[in-house]
Short mmCIF file of C-alpha atoms in Angstrom, two decimals:
data_model
loop_
_atom_site.label_atom_id
_atom_site.label_comp_id
_atom_site.label_asym_id
_atom_site.label_seq_id
_atom_site.Cartn_x
_atom_site.Cartn_y
_atom_site.Cartn_z
CA UNK A 208 18.44 -39.46 26.25
CA UNK A 209 16.62 -36.75 24.29
CA UNK A 210 15.74 -33.48 25.98
CA UNK A 211 12.10 -32.50 26.43
CA UNK A 212 10.55 -29.06 26.64
CA UNK A 213 8.46 -28.45 29.72
CA UNK A 214 5.80 -25.81 29.21
CA UNK A 215 3.76 -23.86 31.72
CA UNK A 216 0.91 -21.43 31.29
CA UNK A 217 2.55 -18.02 31.71
CA UNK A 218 1.11 -15.14 29.64
CA UNK A 219 3.86 -12.66 30.48
CA UNK A 220 6.89 -12.12 28.27
CA UNK A 221 10.27 -13.41 29.38
CA UNK A 222 11.91 -11.07 31.92
CA UNK A 223 15.18 -9.46 31.11
CA UNK A 224 18.07 -11.62 32.22
CA UNK A 225 20.14 -10.47 35.18
CA UNK A 226 23.12 -10.19 32.87
CA UNK A 227 21.34 -7.47 30.93
CA UNK A 228 21.29 -5.22 34.00
CA UNK A 229 25.05 -5.30 34.24
CA UNK A 230 25.56 -4.11 30.67
CA UNK A 231 27.22 -0.72 30.35
CA UNK A 232 24.83 2.19 30.07
CA UNK A 233 25.78 2.95 26.49
CA UNK A 234 24.90 -0.50 25.15
CA UNK A 235 21.17 0.14 24.77
CA UNK A 236 21.60 3.61 23.19
CA UNK A 237 24.18 2.18 20.78
CA UNK A 238 21.86 -0.73 19.99
CA UNK A 239 19.01 1.74 19.37
CA UNK A 240 21.08 3.64 16.81
CA UNK A 241 22.20 0.37 15.20
CA UNK A 242 18.59 -0.81 14.89
CA UNK A 243 17.73 2.38 13.00
CA UNK A 244 20.76 1.97 10.73
CA UNK A 245 19.66 -1.59 9.94
CA UNK A 246 16.22 -0.30 8.94
CA UNK A 247 17.87 2.26 6.65
CA UNK A 248 20.17 -0.35 5.13
CA UNK A 249 17.15 -2.48 4.22
CA UNK A 250 15.94 0.22 1.79
CA UNK A 251 16.90 0.55 -1.91
CA UNK A 252 19.19 0.80 -3.73
CA UNK A 253 20.60 -1.97 -1.52
CA UNK A 254 19.01 -5.41 -2.10
CA UNK A 255 19.12 -6.08 1.66
CA UNK A 256 15.43 -5.99 2.54
CA UNK A 257 15.88 -8.79 5.08
CA UNK A 258 17.96 -6.52 7.35
CA UNK A 259 14.66 -5.07 8.53
CA UNK A 260 14.07 -8.26 10.56
CA UNK A 261 17.18 -8.10 12.79
CA UNK A 262 16.62 -4.34 12.88
CA UNK A 263 13.24 -4.73 14.57
CA UNK A 264 14.45 -7.63 16.70
CA UNK A 265 17.17 -5.36 18.05
CA UNK A 266 14.75 -2.47 18.50
CA UNK A 267 12.39 -4.75 20.44
CA UNK A 268 15.24 -5.77 22.74
CA UNK A 269 16.13 -2.13 23.30
CA UNK A 270 12.57 -1.13 24.20
CA UNK A 271 11.32 -4.12 26.19
CA UNK A 272 9.94 -3.05 29.57
CA UNK A 273 11.52 0.41 29.32
CA UNK A 274 9.86 3.30 31.11
CA UNK A 275 8.24 5.96 28.94
CA UNK A 276 11.03 8.54 29.25
CA UNK A 277 13.75 6.01 28.50
CA UNK A 278 11.76 4.59 25.56
CA UNK A 279 11.31 8.08 24.12
CA UNK A 280 15.05 8.72 24.24
CA UNK A 281 15.96 5.33 22.84
CA UNK A 282 13.27 5.66 20.17
CA UNK A 283 14.63 9.04 19.16
CA UNK A 284 18.09 7.53 18.72
CA UNK A 285 16.64 4.71 16.62
CA UNK A 286 14.65 7.22 14.56
CA UNK A 287 17.74 9.32 13.90
CA UNK A 288 19.74 6.22 12.96
CA UNK A 289 17.01 5.47 10.42
CA UNK A 290 15.95 8.88 9.13
CA UNK A 291 19.24 10.78 9.00
CA UNK A 292 20.78 8.57 6.29
CA UNK A 293 17.43 7.77 4.62
CA UNK A 294 16.56 11.45 4.07
CA UNK A 295 20.05 12.71 3.31
CA UNK A 296 18.92 13.53 -0.22
CA UNK A 297 16.68 16.33 1.10
CA UNK A 298 19.79 18.39 1.79
CA UNK A 299 21.40 17.66 -1.58
CA UNK A 300 21.06 21.25 -2.81
CA UNK A 301 19.74 23.27 0.14
CA UNK A 302 22.31 22.34 2.76
CA UNK A 303 22.19 20.31 5.95
CA UNK A 304 19.79 22.39 8.07
CA UNK A 305 16.50 21.46 6.29
CA UNK A 306 17.65 17.83 6.09
CA UNK A 307 18.48 17.71 9.81
CA UNK A 308 15.21 19.43 10.73
CA UNK A 309 13.11 17.00 8.68
CA UNK A 310 15.00 13.93 9.92
CA UNK A 311 14.63 15.09 13.53
CA UNK A 312 10.90 15.73 13.08
CA UNK A 313 10.36 12.26 11.62
CA UNK A 314 12.51 10.73 14.35
CA UNK A 315 10.27 12.38 16.95
CA UNK A 316 7.30 10.51 15.51
CA UNK A 317 9.26 7.28 15.75
CA UNK A 318 10.23 8.10 19.34
CA UNK A 319 6.56 8.45 20.29
CA UNK A 320 5.79 5.16 18.57
CA UNK A 321 8.67 3.49 20.43
CA UNK A 322 7.26 4.71 23.74
CA UNK A 323 4.03 2.95 22.80
CA UNK A 324 5.95 -0.20 21.86
CA UNK A 325 7.69 -0.17 25.26
CA UNK A 326 4.30 0.13 26.97
CA UNK A 327 2.79 -2.88 25.18
CA UNK A 328 5.98 -4.95 25.51
CA UNK A 329 4.72 -6.09 28.93
CA UNK A 330 1.53 -7.59 27.47
CA UNK A 331 0.96 -11.20 26.46
CA UNK A 332 1.72 -11.73 22.77
CA UNK A 333 3.47 -8.36 22.78
CA UNK A 334 4.87 -8.59 19.20
CA UNK A 335 1.33 -8.30 17.81
CA UNK A 336 0.54 -5.16 19.82
CA UNK A 337 3.96 -3.67 19.12
CA UNK A 338 3.72 -4.20 15.36
CA UNK A 339 0.28 -2.58 15.39
CA UNK A 340 1.65 0.42 17.31
CA UNK A 341 4.42 0.89 14.73
CA UNK A 342 1.83 0.73 11.93
CA UNK A 343 -0.33 3.32 13.70
CA UNK A 344 2.72 5.54 14.08
CA UNK A 345 3.34 5.32 10.32
CA UNK A 346 -0.30 6.19 9.65
CA UNK A 347 0.06 9.36 11.72
CA UNK A 348 3.32 10.33 10.01
CA UNK A 349 1.57 9.93 6.66
CA UNK A 350 -1.09 12.48 7.60
CA UNK A 351 0.35 15.18 9.88
CA UNK A 352 1.63 17.81 9.77
CA UNK A 353 1.04 19.57 6.43
CA UNK A 354 -0.64 16.54 4.91
CA UNK A 355 1.99 14.13 6.21
CA UNK A 356 5.28 12.68 4.98
CA UNK A 357 5.01 8.91 4.34
CA UNK A 358 8.65 8.52 3.27
CA UNK A 359 10.32 5.74 5.23
CA UNK A 360 7.31 3.46 5.58
CA UNK A 361 8.71 -0.01 6.15
CA UNK A 362 6.59 -1.34 3.27
CA UNK A 363 8.53 0.84 0.82
CA UNK A 364 11.73 -1.02 1.61
CA UNK A 365 10.16 -4.37 0.70
CA UNK A 366 9.91 -4.07 -3.10
CA UNK A 367 12.06 -7.18 -3.58
CA UNK A 368 11.12 -9.07 -0.44
CA UNK A 369 9.31 -12.33 0.19
CA UNK A 370 6.61 -10.37 2.03
CA UNK A 371 5.64 -8.23 -0.99
CA UNK A 372 2.51 -10.27 -1.97
CA UNK A 373 0.87 -9.02 1.23
CA UNK A 374 0.59 -5.60 -0.42
CA UNK A 375 -2.09 -7.06 -2.71
CA UNK A 376 -4.00 -8.34 0.31
CA UNK A 377 -4.00 -5.33 2.64
CA UNK A 378 -1.89 -2.60 1.09
CA UNK A 379 1.17 -0.96 2.60
CA UNK A 380 -0.22 -0.99 6.19
CA UNK A 381 -0.58 -4.78 6.21
CA UNK A 382 2.82 -5.20 4.56
CA UNK A 383 4.44 -3.00 7.20
CA UNK A 384 2.61 -4.78 10.03
CA UNK A 385 3.66 -8.24 8.84
CA UNK A 386 7.32 -7.32 8.45
CA UNK A 387 7.51 -5.60 11.84
CA UNK A 388 5.64 -8.49 13.46
CA UNK A 389 8.13 -10.96 12.02
CA UNK A 390 11.04 -8.89 13.32
CA UNK A 391 9.64 -8.74 16.83
CA UNK A 392 8.71 -12.42 16.55
CA UNK A 393 12.36 -13.18 15.77
CA UNK A 394 13.35 -11.56 19.05
CA UNK A 395 10.72 -13.53 20.96
CA UNK A 396 11.91 -16.79 19.39
CA UNK A 397 15.52 -16.07 20.39
CA UNK A 398 14.37 -15.27 23.94
CA UNK A 399 12.51 -18.55 24.30
CA UNK A 400 15.45 -20.55 22.97
CA UNK A 401 17.71 -18.87 25.53
CA UNK A 402 15.18 -19.43 28.29
CA UNK A 403 14.95 -23.12 27.47
CA UNK A 404 18.72 -23.49 27.47
CA UNK A 405 18.90 -21.83 30.87
CA UNK A 406 15.93 -23.43 32.63
CA UNK A 407 14.62 -26.29 30.49
CA UNK A 408 11.21 -24.74 31.18
CA UNK A 409 9.37 -22.62 28.59
CA UNK A 410 5.94 -21.03 29.17
CA UNK A 411 3.42 -22.56 26.79
CA UNK A 412 1.98 -19.18 25.78
CA UNK A 413 5.49 -17.88 25.10
CA UNK A 414 6.16 -20.78 22.75
CA UNK A 415 2.91 -20.08 20.92
CA UNK A 416 3.63 -16.34 20.74
CA UNK A 417 7.11 -16.87 19.35
CA UNK A 418 5.99 -19.46 16.80
CA UNK A 419 2.95 -17.56 15.58
CA UNK A 420 4.52 -14.11 15.34
CA UNK A 421 7.53 -15.47 13.49
CA UNK A 422 5.76 -17.90 11.17
CA UNK A 423 2.39 -16.26 10.54
CA UNK A 424 3.69 -13.35 8.40
CA UNK A 425 5.70 -15.75 6.24
CA UNK A 426 2.74 -18.09 5.85
CA UNK A 427 0.44 -15.18 5.01
CA UNK A 428 2.84 -13.93 2.34
CA UNK A 429 2.93 -17.39 0.75
CA UNK A 430 -0.87 -17.60 0.89
CA UNK A 431 -1.13 -14.21 -0.83
CA UNK A 432 1.04 -15.25 -3.78
CA UNK A 433 -1.97 -16.14 -6.01
CA UNK A 434 -3.10 -12.50 -5.74
CA UNK A 435 0.01 -11.39 -7.64
CA UNK A 436 -0.89 -11.67 -11.31
CA UNK A 437 0.55 -9.93 -14.36
CA UNK A 438 -1.68 -11.51 -16.98
CA UNK A 439 -3.12 -9.07 -19.56
CA UNK A 440 -6.82 -9.17 -18.66
CA UNK A 441 -7.61 -6.29 -21.04
CA UNK A 442 -4.96 -6.93 -23.64
CA UNK A 443 -1.79 -4.87 -23.85
CA UNK A 444 -0.66 -1.38 -24.77
CA UNK A 445 2.66 -0.25 -26.19
CA UNK A 446 3.90 2.61 -24.04
CA UNK A 447 6.84 4.96 -24.50
CA UNK A 448 8.44 6.77 -21.54
CA UNK A 449 10.63 9.73 -22.45
CA UNK A 450 13.61 10.79 -20.33
CA UNK A 451 14.95 13.99 -21.87
CA UNK A 452 17.47 14.82 -19.13
CA UNK A 453 18.28 18.27 -17.72
CA UNK A 454 21.08 20.71 -18.59
CA UNK A 455 22.46 20.80 -15.05
CA UNK A 456 21.92 19.17 -11.67
CA UNK A 457 20.38 20.80 -8.63
CA UNK A 458 17.84 23.53 -8.05
CA UNK A 459 19.15 25.70 -10.87
CA UNK A 460 18.12 23.23 -13.56
CA UNK A 461 14.81 25.10 -13.65
CA UNK A 462 16.53 28.27 -14.85
CA UNK A 463 16.91 26.57 -18.24
CA UNK A 464 13.28 25.57 -18.62
CA UNK A 465 13.37 25.87 -22.38
CA UNK A 466 16.36 23.54 -22.56
CA UNK A 467 14.50 20.91 -20.52
CA UNK A 468 11.49 21.18 -22.83
CA UNK A 469 13.69 20.96 -25.91
CA UNK A 470 15.45 17.88 -24.52
CA UNK A 471 12.16 16.01 -24.16
CA UNK A 472 10.86 17.17 -27.53
CA UNK A 473 14.10 16.17 -29.25
CA UNK A 474 14.14 12.74 -27.62
CA UNK A 475 10.52 12.20 -28.70
CA UNK A 476 11.36 13.18 -32.27
CA UNK A 477 14.32 10.79 -32.17
CA UNK A 478 11.94 8.07 -31.07
CA UNK A 479 9.69 8.91 -34.03
CA UNK A 480 12.65 8.45 -36.36
CA UNK A 481 13.49 5.13 -34.71
CA UNK A 482 9.89 3.99 -35.18
CA UNK A 483 9.97 4.97 -38.84
CA UNK A 484 13.22 3.06 -39.29
CA UNK A 485 11.67 -0.03 -37.73
CA UNK A 486 14.02 -0.06 -34.73
CA UNK A 487 11.22 0.08 -32.15
CA UNK A 488 7.46 -0.44 -32.15
CA UNK A 489 5.04 2.44 -32.66
CA UNK A 490 3.77 3.40 -29.19
CA UNK A 491 0.05 3.68 -28.56
CA UNK A 492 0.80 6.64 -26.31
CA UNK A 493 3.78 8.48 -24.84
CA UNK A 494 4.53 9.66 -21.31
CA UNK A 495 6.70 12.68 -20.52
CA UNK A 496 7.86 13.37 -16.95
CA UNK A 497 6.72 15.91 -14.42
CA UNK A 498 8.21 19.36 -15.17
CA UNK A 499 9.13 18.38 -18.72
CA UNK A 500 7.65 21.74 -19.73
CA UNK A 501 7.93 24.33 -16.98
CA UNK A 502 6.95 26.84 -19.63
CA UNK A 503 3.15 27.10 -19.56
CA UNK A 504 2.11 25.96 -23.08
CA UNK A 505 -1.20 27.81 -22.72
CA UNK A 506 0.62 31.12 -22.25
CA UNK A 507 3.82 30.54 -24.26
CA UNK A 508 3.21 30.00 -27.99
CA UNK A 509 6.79 28.86 -28.54
CA UNK A 510 6.45 26.11 -25.93
CA UNK A 511 3.16 25.00 -27.46
CA UNK A 512 4.76 24.85 -30.89
CA UNK A 513 7.65 22.70 -29.62
CA UNK A 514 5.25 20.25 -27.95
CA UNK A 515 2.92 20.16 -30.94
CA UNK A 516 5.79 19.36 -33.29
CA UNK A 517 7.07 16.50 -31.11
CA UNK A 518 3.62 14.97 -30.54
CA UNK A 519 2.75 15.17 -34.24
CA UNK A 520 6.08 13.52 -35.08
CA UNK A 521 5.42 10.51 -32.85
CA UNK A 522 1.76 10.41 -33.90
CA UNK A 523 0.41 9.27 -30.54
CA UNK A 524 -1.35 10.87 -27.56
CA UNK A 525 1.27 12.21 -25.17
CA UNK A 526 1.12 13.19 -21.51
CA UNK A 527 3.06 16.40 -20.86
CA UNK A 528 4.19 17.48 -17.38
CA UNK A 529 3.78 21.25 -17.21
CA UNK A 530 3.67 24.14 -14.75
CA UNK A 531 0.62 26.31 -15.38
CA UNK A 532 0.82 29.98 -14.39
CA UNK A 533 -2.66 31.53 -14.21
CA UNK A 534 -2.96 35.31 -13.83
CA UNK A 535 -4.21 34.93 -10.27
CA UNK A 536 -4.17 32.22 -7.67
CA UNK A 537 -1.63 29.47 -7.12
CA UNK A 538 0.50 27.73 -9.72
CA UNK A 539 -0.54 24.29 -10.93
CA UNK A 540 1.63 21.20 -11.32
CA UNK A 541 -0.32 19.75 -14.22
CA UNK A 542 -0.28 16.74 -16.51
CA UNK A 543 -1.75 17.54 -19.94
CA UNK A 544 -3.16 14.97 -22.35
CA UNK A 545 -1.91 16.18 -25.75
CA UNK A 546 -3.48 14.79 -28.91
CA UNK A 547 -1.41 14.88 -32.13
CA UNK A 548 -4.37 16.41 -34.02
CA UNK A 549 -6.31 18.38 -31.42
CA UNK A 550 -3.57 19.54 -29.06
CA UNK A 551 -4.34 19.65 -25.30
CA UNK A 552 -7.55 17.74 -24.55
CA UNK A 553 -7.39 17.07 -20.78
CA UNK A 554 -5.55 17.98 -17.59
CA UNK A 555 -4.79 16.56 -14.16
CA UNK A 556 -3.57 18.81 -11.35
CA UNK A 557 -1.33 17.22 -8.73
CA UNK A 558 -3.36 16.75 -5.55
CA UNK A 559 -0.70 15.98 -2.94
CA UNK A 560 1.71 18.87 -3.30
CA UNK A 561 4.99 18.91 -1.43
CA UNK A 562 5.28 21.21 1.61
CA UNK A 563 8.48 23.30 1.65
CA UNK A 564 9.00 22.34 -1.98
CA UNK A 565 5.90 23.28 -3.96
CA UNK A 566 4.37 25.47 -1.29
CA UNK A 567 5.81 27.11 1.78
CA UNK A 568 3.90 26.75 5.06
CA UNK A 569 5.10 29.00 7.89
CA UNK A 570 7.36 30.87 5.49
CA UNK A 571 8.83 33.22 8.10
CA UNK A 572 9.70 30.31 10.40
CA UNK A 573 11.09 28.19 7.56
CA UNK A 574 13.32 31.09 6.50
CA UNK A 575 15.20 30.75 9.79
CA UNK A 576 16.38 27.33 8.71
CA UNK A 577 17.16 28.09 5.06
CA UNK A 578 17.25 31.15 2.83
CA UNK A 579 16.31 28.85 -0.07
CA UNK A 580 12.73 29.24 1.17
CA UNK A 581 12.48 32.33 -1.04
CA UNK A 582 13.10 30.27 -4.15
CA UNK A 583 9.42 29.31 -3.80
CA UNK A 584 8.10 32.78 -4.64
CA UNK A 585 4.64 31.64 -5.65
CA UNK A 586 2.99 28.62 -4.06
CA UNK A 587 1.45 25.75 -5.96
CA UNK A 588 -2.16 24.81 -5.25
CA UNK A 589 -3.53 21.26 -5.01
CA UNK A 590 -5.93 19.78 -7.52
CA UNK A 591 -9.19 18.18 -6.46
CA UNK A 592 -10.02 15.62 -9.16
CA UNK A 593 -8.69 12.09 -9.61
CA UNK A 594 -6.55 11.79 -12.72
CA UNK A 595 -7.43 9.16 -15.32
CA UNK A 596 -6.72 9.84 -19.02
CA UNK A 597 -8.15 7.85 -21.90
CA UNK A 598 -5.13 7.48 -24.17
CA UNK A 599 -5.84 5.64 -27.40
CA UNK A 600 -8.44 3.53 -25.64
CA UNK A 601 -6.34 2.79 -22.55
CA UNK A 602 -7.38 4.27 -19.22
CA UNK A 603 -4.21 5.49 -17.52
CA UNK A 604 -4.24 6.42 -13.82
CA UNK A 605 -2.03 9.43 -13.07
CA UNK A 606 0.10 9.81 -9.95
CA UNK A 607 2.57 12.70 -10.01
CA UNK A 608 5.93 12.02 -8.32
CA UNK A 609 5.50 12.71 -4.56
CA UNK A 610 1.96 11.35 -4.72
CA UNK A 611 3.27 7.79 -5.10
CA UNK A 612 3.98 7.82 -1.35
CA UNK A 613 0.30 8.34 -0.50
CA UNK A 614 -2.02 5.33 -0.42
CA UNK A 615 -5.16 7.21 -1.41
CA UNK A 616 -3.61 9.01 -4.37
CA UNK A 617 -2.71 5.75 -6.11
CA UNK A 618 -5.76 3.79 -5.02
CA UNK A 619 -8.15 6.46 -6.31
CA UNK A 620 -6.83 6.18 -9.86
CA UNK A 621 -7.38 2.42 -9.94
CA UNK A 622 -10.85 2.67 -8.46
CA UNK A 623 -11.63 5.30 -11.09
CA UNK A 624 -10.91 2.78 -13.84
CA UNK A 625 -7.16 2.99 -14.42
CA UNK A 626 -5.95 -0.08 -16.30
CA UNK A 627 -2.34 0.91 -15.67
CA UNK A 628 -0.59 3.60 -13.63
CA UNK A 629 1.77 6.36 -14.78
CA UNK A 630 4.04 8.11 -12.27
CA UNK A 631 5.62 11.10 -14.07
CA UNK A 632 8.38 12.40 -11.81
CA UNK A 633 11.19 14.93 -11.54
CA UNK A 634 14.14 14.03 -9.34
CA UNK A 635 16.68 16.37 -10.92
CA UNK A 636 16.89 18.57 -7.81
CA UNK A 637 18.20 15.62 -5.80
CA UNK A 638 21.21 14.85 -7.98
CA UNK A 639 22.55 11.31 -7.91
CA UNK A 640 21.21 10.57 -4.45
CA UNK A 641 19.27 7.50 -3.34
CA UNK A 642 15.98 9.37 -3.60
CA UNK A 643 15.13 8.16 -7.10
CA UNK A 644 15.66 4.52 -6.08
CA UNK A 645 13.54 4.92 -2.95
CA UNK A 646 10.74 6.40 -5.04
CA UNK A 647 11.06 3.71 -7.70
CA UNK A 648 10.61 1.07 -5.00
CA UNK A 649 7.34 2.75 -4.02
CA UNK A 650 6.09 2.26 -7.57
CA UNK A 651 7.06 -1.43 -7.44
CA UNK A 652 5.03 -1.86 -4.25
CA UNK A 653 2.09 0.02 -5.80
CA UNK A 654 2.19 -2.29 -8.84
CA UNK A 655 1.65 -5.35 -6.64
CA UNK A 656 -0.76 -3.58 -4.30
CA UNK A 657 -3.17 -2.79 -7.13
CA UNK A 658 -2.25 -5.39 -9.74
CA UNK A 659 -1.32 -2.80 -12.36
CA UNK A 660 1.58 -2.10 -14.69
CA UNK A 661 3.37 1.06 -13.62
CA UNK A 662 5.40 3.27 -15.97
CA UNK A 663 7.68 5.87 -14.39
CA UNK A 664 9.00 8.59 -16.75
CA UNK A 665 11.55 10.81 -14.96
CA UNK A 666 13.29 13.94 -16.26
CA UNK A 667 16.76 12.71 -15.27
CA UNK A 668 16.22 9.09 -14.20
CA UNK A 669 15.69 6.45 -13.16
CA UNK A 670 12.76 5.93 -15.55
CA UNK A 671 11.29 2.43 -15.56
CA UNK A 672 8.60 0.03 -16.71
CA UNK A 673 7.20 -2.19 -13.96
CA UNK A 674 4.99 -5.26 -14.35
CA UNK A 675 1.97 -5.88 -12.07
CA UNK A 676 4.08 -8.37 -10.11
CA UNK A 677 6.56 -5.62 -9.18
CA UNK A 678 9.26 -6.70 -11.62
CA UNK A 679 11.23 -3.94 -13.36
CA UNK A 680 11.53 -5.00 -16.99
CA UNK A 681 13.17 -1.86 -18.37
CA UNK A 682 14.94 1.11 -16.80
CA UNK A 683 17.24 3.94 -17.77
CA UNK A 684 20.50 5.23 -16.37
CA UNK A 685 20.53 8.48 -14.44
CA UNK A 686 21.13 11.76 -16.30
CA UNK A 687 21.07 10.07 -19.69
CA UNK A 688 18.57 10.95 -22.46
CA UNK A 689 16.60 7.83 -23.29
CA UNK A 690 13.24 6.41 -24.36
CA UNK A 691 11.74 3.20 -23.04
CA UNK A 692 9.24 1.41 -25.26
CA UNK A 693 7.46 -1.63 -23.89
CA UNK A 694 4.26 -3.61 -24.32
CA UNK A 695 2.57 -3.62 -20.91
CA UNK A 696 -0.34 -5.79 -19.71
CA UNK A 697 -3.58 -3.96 -18.95
CA UNK A 698 -5.81 -5.08 -16.10
CA UNK A 699 -9.19 -4.09 -14.67
CA UNK A 700 -9.77 -6.50 -11.76
CA UNK A 701 -9.33 -5.11 -8.26
CA UNK A 702 -7.08 -6.66 -5.62
CA UNK A 703 -8.39 -7.08 -2.07
CA UNK A 704 -6.14 -4.17 -1.09
CA UNK A 705 -7.80 -1.90 -3.65
CA UNK A 706 -11.28 -2.97 -2.62
CA UNK A 707 -10.64 -2.66 1.11
CA UNK A 708 -8.96 0.72 0.87
CA UNK A 709 -8.15 2.13 4.30
CA UNK A 710 -9.95 -0.67 6.19
CA UNK A 711 -6.81 -2.74 7.02
CA UNK A 712 -5.05 0.36 8.31
CA UNK A 713 -8.10 1.22 10.41
CA UNK A 714 -8.25 -2.26 11.92
CA UNK A 715 -4.54 -2.18 12.77
CA UNK A 716 -4.94 1.28 14.30
CA UNK A 717 -7.77 -0.01 16.51
CA UNK A 718 -5.62 -2.99 17.47
CA UNK A 719 -2.81 -0.63 18.49
CA UNK A 720 -5.16 1.56 20.51
CA UNK A 721 -6.59 -1.51 22.23
CA UNK A 722 -3.11 -2.66 23.17
CA UNK A 723 -2.14 0.76 24.47
CA UNK A 724 -5.36 0.94 26.45
CA UNK A 725 -4.77 -2.50 27.96
CA UNK A 726 -1.18 -1.60 28.86
CA UNK A 727 -2.33 1.62 30.50
CA UNK A 728 -5.00 -0.18 32.53
CA UNK A 729 -2.50 -2.77 33.75
CA UNK A 730 -0.02 -0.08 34.68
CA UNK A 731 -2.62 1.87 36.68
CA UNK A 732 -3.73 -1.26 38.51
CA UNK A 733 -0.13 -2.18 39.30
CA UNK A 734 0.54 1.26 40.79
CA UNK A 735 -2.61 1.09 42.89
CA UNK A 736 -1.73 -2.36 44.13
CA UNK A 737 1.76 -1.25 45.15
CA UNK A 738 0.63 1.95 46.89
CA UNK A 739 0.04 1.73 50.67
#
């Protein structure tokens, strides 16, 4: 005789089993840490993106029906399990104190988000509300304090995942929401299977919640596949990305600024010789990395001469990453469009500058944590204009290094007409850490999100060429001089994500606030009902 499932209308989530109460006190804290570690392990360079699903399933189990104080503590443990290893690269050259301080600060945000998840875990269809709360928490982390720190967004760990097409539909917020929803849905599905085995009775709404929250993100990702397109709508362009390398690792690489400039000039001249010999195609334009000339070419004639010679040799417009040092005011992290005949013809100043790296907020307080604060003797200032260069007829959107983590910085360049995206970067201060791979994954997600080729020239690697479907077609090794030359497709159509901008994130934020409001109302009513 075959078994049948009996369903009843019960909107509440399955209660914790009595066996859970007898678990040792350390099981939930240990599970919280493990959930964070699973989230970390899902990020590059490991090709284990799917670990994010059991990671959130475990986190959901840890937080279900917890009181606010307990959820804060458990969320902090999960945040530390995630952020401590993920951000280890931040202490590569400045020691453990800044790394620990940043990881703890980010973990505090996660703890607050986990308290919200615990609150909505008592609601019907709780995975939807919980995933929205996590997405709202990421949105806050991306904006405050000091302009935010979006590193560690769940979407950035999904560069190779089956969910990636959702980036073209609703950007990184929708991608994060779908992945988190699927993870919590996995937990709900396991709960309902266990409930059925124990009672042979499963609430109808619980069955629906488990099925929808587990299957809907997968179905949506499949439905979004047609949005991922790498066809050359506007033809192609042959692009060269120069990786000149640095004389030494760490913060002190900058003390040999002329050597870094010479490395990139020499590698460009070598490319010119290879072109002349017929080994590689003549590029339409060339991209140098951020900080490839930390000598201001407007104030240093020798630096200008070196750049001029290299650009004339390759015979193509070249983007130079330079530090400009005006007589007064802040420094500028600038990309310069350099024409082989006219010299510098355009500039883009980095808009999202890095706190505690390019400028020092609360300098006296920061000095308590690290004496390396004083290495930043003169702050950088942010630019105000969107960067799009016309290079040999191709409109190239410019996103400098750290800016790749910010939704608006990338989206603005595409809306301003960018047919492809360049992400000149400098990761030399972070040695051979995972940082460069985490940042490269961001560029893969951005390629799909906006349907654009992305070229990433880096001083010390990993430099790469990425197709609009997120595929890396060429990349360099770390700390190896190299030049990538590739014919990339150019596109001008806008994905739904580009058109909608911040709208999906706003809708998900409202959904989270609605869930939190509902949970609060229910809690207040329950307390009133129980009071004499």
